[in-house]
């Protein structure tokens, strides 16, 4: 399996983990993850293996920040479906962002935006502006 495909599977695993952080993933969350998998070109068989935890995956983030930001945004979109912004969810998202190498100050500003508009969340343009603001 090539690295790019492992990155996709790893991302889907992270989305499932986030959806299940406080119990089972809802049907809406599962449909969202399935749509992401289709968009990424992941087979249904592999998605089922990820969903059932029958595929052992190491955390494999993209190599470049510009590839990590869309993954982070997809996590935020899942949170808008999740509608629970607990300390545990926030800690999970912060950990994932740090493991992806994203700027923590930017991540915290985006979290603040999420708290202000939990049903919608920030737009891709808003997220991009925040990361550009903190780019060294």
PDB file of C-alpha atoms in Angstrom:
ATOM      1  CA  UNK A   1       0.000   0.000   0.000  1.00  0.00           C
ATOM      2  CA  UNK A   2       1.498   3.349  -0.989  1.00  0.00           C
ATOM      3  CA  UNK A   3       1.979   6.236   1.440  1.00  0.00           C
ATOM      4  CA  UNK A   4      -0.733   8.434  -0.079  1.00  0.00           C
ATOM      5  CA  UNK A   5      -3.368   5.711   0.355  1.00  0.00           C
ATOM      6  CA  UNK A   6      -2.155   5.039   3.936  1.00  0.00           C
ATOM      7  CA  UNK A   7      -2.572   8.773   4.644  1.00  0.00           C
ATOM      8  CA  UNK A   8      -6.178   8.574   3.463  1.00  0.00           C
ATOM      9  CA  UNK A   9      -6.937   5.503   5.568  1.00  0.00           C
ATOM     10  CA  UNK A  10      -5.239   7.066   8.574  1.00  0.00           C
ATOM     11  CA  UNK A  11      -7.357  10.198   8.169  1.00  0.00           C
ATOM     12  CA  UNK A  12     -10.565   8.154   7.955  1.00  0.00           C
ATOM     13  CA  UNK A  13      -9.532   6.250  11.075  1.00  0.00           C
ATOM     14  CA  UNK A  14      -9.002   9.569  12.880  1.00  0.00           C
ATOM     15  CA  UNK A  15     -12.436  10.777  11.772  1.00  0.00           C
ATOM     16  CA  UNK A  16     -14.058   7.584  13.093  1.00  0.00           C
ATOM     17  CA  UNK A  17     -12.136   7.951  16.359  1.00  0.00           C
ATOM     18  CA  UNK A  18     -13.383  11.512  16.727  1.00  0.00           C
ATOM     19  CA  UNK A  19     -16.971  10.518  15.920  1.00  0.00           C
ATOM     20  CA  UNK A  20     -16.832   7.766  18.556  1.00  0.00           C
ATOM     21  CA  UNK A  21     -15.032   9.726  21.247  1.00  0.00           C
ATOM     22  CA  UNK A  22     -18.134   9.975  23.442  1.00  0.00           C
ATOM     23  CA  UNK A  23     -20.031   6.917  22.229  1.00  0.00           C
ATOM     24  CA  UNK A  24     -21.063   5.433  18.912  1.00  0.00           C
ATOM     25  CA  UNK A  25     -20.877   7.456  15.712  1.00  0.00           C
ATOM     26  CA  UNK A  26     -24.276   8.682  14.582  1.00  0.00           C
ATOM     27  CA  UNK A  27     -25.699   7.669  11.220  1.00  0.00           C
ATOM     28  CA  UNK A  28     -25.114  11.222   9.970  1.00  0.00           C
ATOM     29  CA  UNK A  29     -21.451  11.090  11.029  1.00  0.00           C
ATOM     30  CA  UNK A  30     -21.015   7.703   9.366  1.00  0.00           C
ATOM     31  CA  UNK A  31     -22.525   9.015   6.114  1.00  0.00           C
ATOM     32  CA  UNK A  32     -20.211  12.024   6.229  1.00  0.00           C
ATOM     33  CA  UNK A  33     -17.149   9.794   6.667  1.00  0.00           C
ATOM     34  CA  UNK A  34     -18.354   7.550   3.840  1.00  0.00           C
ATOM     35  CA  UNK A  35     -18.644  10.607   1.549  1.00  0.00           C
ATOM     36  CA  UNK A  36     -15.111  11.658   2.499  1.00  0.00           C
ATOM     37  CA  UNK A  37     -13.879   8.138   1.697  1.00  0.00           C
ATOM     38  CA  UNK A  38     -15.580   8.260  -1.705  1.00  0.00           C
ATOM     39  CA  UNK A  39     -14.033  11.669  -2.382  1.00  0.00           C
ATOM     40  CA  UNK A  40     -10.597  10.343  -1.396  1.00  0.00           C
ATOM     41  CA  UNK A  41     -10.972   7.238  -3.570  1.00  0.00           C
ATOM     42  CA  UNK A  42     -10.928   4.726  -0.710  1.00  0.00           C
ATOM     43  CA  UNK A  43     -12.633   1.413  -1.458  1.00  0.00           C
ATOM     44  CA  UNK A  44     -15.717   0.371   0.518  1.00  0.00           C
ATOM     45  CA  UNK A  45     -13.859  -2.734   1.689  1.00  0.00           C
ATOM     46  CA  UNK A  46     -11.022  -0.661   3.128  1.00  0.00           C
ATOM     47  CA  UNK A  47     -13.461   1.803   4.692  1.00  0.00           C
ATOM     48  CA  UNK A  48     -15.296  -1.068   6.404  1.00  0.00           C
ATOM     49  CA  UNK A  49     -11.964  -2.393   7.672  1.00  0.00           C
ATOM     50  CA  UNK A  50     -11.152   1.039   9.098  1.00  0.00           C
ATOM     51  CA  UNK A  51     -14.631   1.398  10.618  1.00  0.00           C
ATOM     52  CA  UNK A  52     -14.454  -2.059  12.225  1.00  0.00           C
ATOM     53  CA  UNK A  53     -10.895  -1.545  13.495  1.00  0.00           C
ATOM     54  CA  UNK A  54      -9.825  -4.661  11.589  1.00  0.00           C
ATOM     55  CA  UNK A  55      -7.137  -2.774   9.686  1.00  0.00           C
ATOM     56  CA  UNK A  56      -4.076  -1.910  11.768  1.00  0.00           C
ATOM     57  CA  UNK A  57      -2.989   1.628  10.925  1.00  0.00           C
ATOM     58  CA  UNK A  58      -0.163   3.819  12.089  1.00  0.00           C
ATOM     59  CA  UNK A  59      -0.842   7.540  12.244  1.00  0.00           C
ATOM     60  CA  UNK A  60       0.227   8.761   8.803  1.00  0.00           C
ATOM     61  CA  UNK A  61      -0.344  12.472   8.266  1.00  0.00           C
ATOM     62  CA  UNK A  62       0.445  14.203   4.994  1.00  0.00           C
ATOM     63  CA  UNK A  63       3.997  15.473   4.700  1.00  0.00           C
ATOM     64  CA  UNK A  64       3.051  19.093   4.025  1.00  0.00           C
ATOM     65  CA  UNK A  65       1.024  21.583   6.049  1.00  0.00           C
ATOM     66  CA  UNK A  66      -1.045  22.600   3.018  1.00  0.00           C
ATOM     67  CA  UNK A  67      -2.253  18.974   2.837  1.00  0.00           C
ATOM     68  CA  UNK A  68      -2.943  18.767   6.590  1.00  0.00           C
ATOM     69  CA  UNK A  69      -5.174  21.842   6.721  1.00  0.00           C
ATOM     70  CA  UNK A  70      -8.001  20.242   4.659  1.00  0.00           C
ATOM     71  CA  UNK A  71      -7.841  17.183   6.928  1.00  0.00           C
ATOM     72  CA  UNK A  72      -8.149  19.436   9.961  1.00  0.00           C
ATOM     73  CA  UNK A  73     -11.093  21.212   8.318  1.00  0.00           C
ATOM     74  CA  UNK A  74     -12.844  17.877   7.686  1.00  0.00           C
ATOM     75  CA  UNK A  75     -12.461  17.135  11.406  1.00  0.00           C
ATOM     76  CA  UNK A  76     -14.118  20.469  12.192  1.00  0.00           C
ATOM     77  CA  UNK A  77     -16.962  19.710   9.788  1.00  0.00           C
ATOM     78  CA  UNK A  78     -17.471  16.388  11.541  1.00  0.00           C
ATOM     79  CA  UNK A  79     -17.639  18.288  14.824  1.00  0.00           C
ATOM     80  CA  UNK A  80     -20.427  20.450  13.449  1.00  0.00           C
ATOM     81  CA  UNK A  81     -22.377  17.200  12.958  1.00  0.00           C
ATOM     82  CA  UNK A  82     -21.162  15.849  16.290  1.00  0.00           C
ATOM     83  CA  UNK A  83     -22.475  18.955  18.098  1.00  0.00           C
ATOM     84  CA  UNK A  84     -20.496  18.137  21.221  1.00  0.00           C
ATOM     85  CA  UNK A  85     -17.554  20.351  22.002  1.00  0.00           C
ATOM     86  CA  UNK A  86     -16.414  18.747  25.246  1.00  0.00           C
ATOM     87  CA  UNK A  87     -12.935  19.033  26.758  1.00  0.00           C
ATOM     88  CA  UNK A  88     -12.244  15.478  25.552  1.00  0.00           C
ATOM     89  CA  UNK A  89     -13.199  16.345  21.955  1.00  0.00           C
ATOM     90  CA  UNK A  90     -11.150  19.529  22.081  1.00  0.00           C
ATOM     91  CA  UNK A  91      -8.120  17.654  23.463  1.00  0.00           C
ATOM     92  CA  UNK A  92      -8.399  15.017  20.735  1.00  0.00           C
ATOM     93  CA  UNK A  93      -8.556  17.651  17.993  1.00  0.00           C
ATOM     94  CA  UNK A  94      -5.652  19.596  19.506  1.00  0.00           C
ATOM     95  CA  UNK A  95      -3.571  16.425  19.695  1.00  0.00           C
ATOM     96  CA  UNK A  96      -4.351  15.542  16.083  1.00  0.00           C
ATOM     97  CA  UNK A  97      -3.473  19.065  14.927  1.00  0.00           C
ATOM     98  CA  UNK A  98      -0.161  18.945  16.782  1.00  0.00           C
ATOM     99  CA  UNK A  99       0.641  15.508  15.403  1.00  0.00           C
ATOM    100  CA  UNK A 100      -0.033  16.894  11.918  1.00  0.00           C
ATOM    101  CA  UNK A 101       2.420  19.700  12.630  1.00  0.00           C
ATOM    102  CA  UNK A 102      -0.134  22.511  12.600  1.00  0.00           C
ATOM    103  CA  UNK A 103       0.492  25.766  14.461  1.00  0.00           C
ATOM    104  CA  UNK A 104      -1.085  25.565  17.918  1.00  0.00           C
ATOM    105  CA  UNK A 105      -1.915  29.291  18.043  1.00  0.00           C
ATOM    106  CA  UNK A 106      -3.813  28.979  14.761  1.00  0.00           C
ATOM    107  CA  UNK A 107      -5.571  25.849  16.009  1.00  0.00           C
ATOM    108  CA  UNK A 108      -6.672  27.592  19.218  1.00  0.00           C
ATOM    109  CA  UNK A 109      -8.005  30.567  17.244  1.00  0.00           C
ATOM    110  CA  UNK A 110      -9.970  28.181  15.031  1.00  0.00           C
ATOM    111  CA  UNK A 111     -11.315  26.398  18.126  1.00  0.00           C
ATOM    112  CA  UNK A 112     -12.535  29.782  19.363  1.00  0.00           C
ATOM    113  CA  UNK A 113     -14.295  30.285  16.015  1.00  0.00           C
ATOM    114  CA  UNK A 114     -15.901  26.833  16.413  1.00  0.00           C
ATOM    115  CA  UNK A 115     -17.227  27.783  19.827  1.00  0.00           C
ATOM    116  CA  UNK A 116     -18.741  30.974  18.399  1.00  0.00           C
ATOM    117  CA  UNK A 117     -20.480  29.162  15.536  1.00  0.00           C
ATOM    118  CA  UNK A 118     -20.747  25.470  16.528  1.00  0.00           C
ATOM    119  CA  UNK A 119     -23.392  24.493  13.988  1.00  0.00           C
ATOM    120  CA  UNK A 120     -21.545  25.928  11.011  1.00  0.00           C
ATOM    121  CA  UNK A 121     -17.919  26.148  11.950  1.00  0.00           C
ATOM    122  CA  UNK A 122     -15.383  28.269  10.105  1.00  0.00           C
ATOM    123  CA  UNK A 123     -15.263  28.247   6.307  1.00  0.00           C
ATOM    124  CA  UNK A 124     -12.213  27.006   4.386  1.00  0.00           C
ATOM    125  CA  UNK A 125     -11.326  30.641   3.612  1.00  0.00           C
ATOM    126  CA  UNK A 126     -11.495  31.602   7.285  1.00  0.00           C
ATOM    127  CA  UNK A 127      -9.297  28.651   8.231  1.00  0.00           C
ATOM    128  CA  UNK A 128      -6.816  29.498   5.503  1.00  0.00           C
ATOM    129  CA  UNK A 129      -6.606  33.117   6.703  1.00  0.00           C
ATOM    130  CA  UNK A 130      -5.934  32.004  10.269  1.00  0.00           C
ATOM    131  CA  UNK A 131      -3.118  29.668   9.235  1.00  0.00           C
ATOM    132  CA  UNK A 132      -1.622  32.348   6.965  1.00  0.00           C
ATOM    133  CA  UNK A 133      -1.693  34.791   9.875  1.00  0.00           C
ATOM    134  CA  UNK A 134       0.493  32.444  11.944  1.00  0.00           C
ATOM    135  CA  UNK A 135       2.696  31.198   9.123  1.00  0.00           C
ATOM    136  CA  UNK A 136       6.342  31.986   9.837  1.00  0.00           C
TER     137      UNK A 136
END
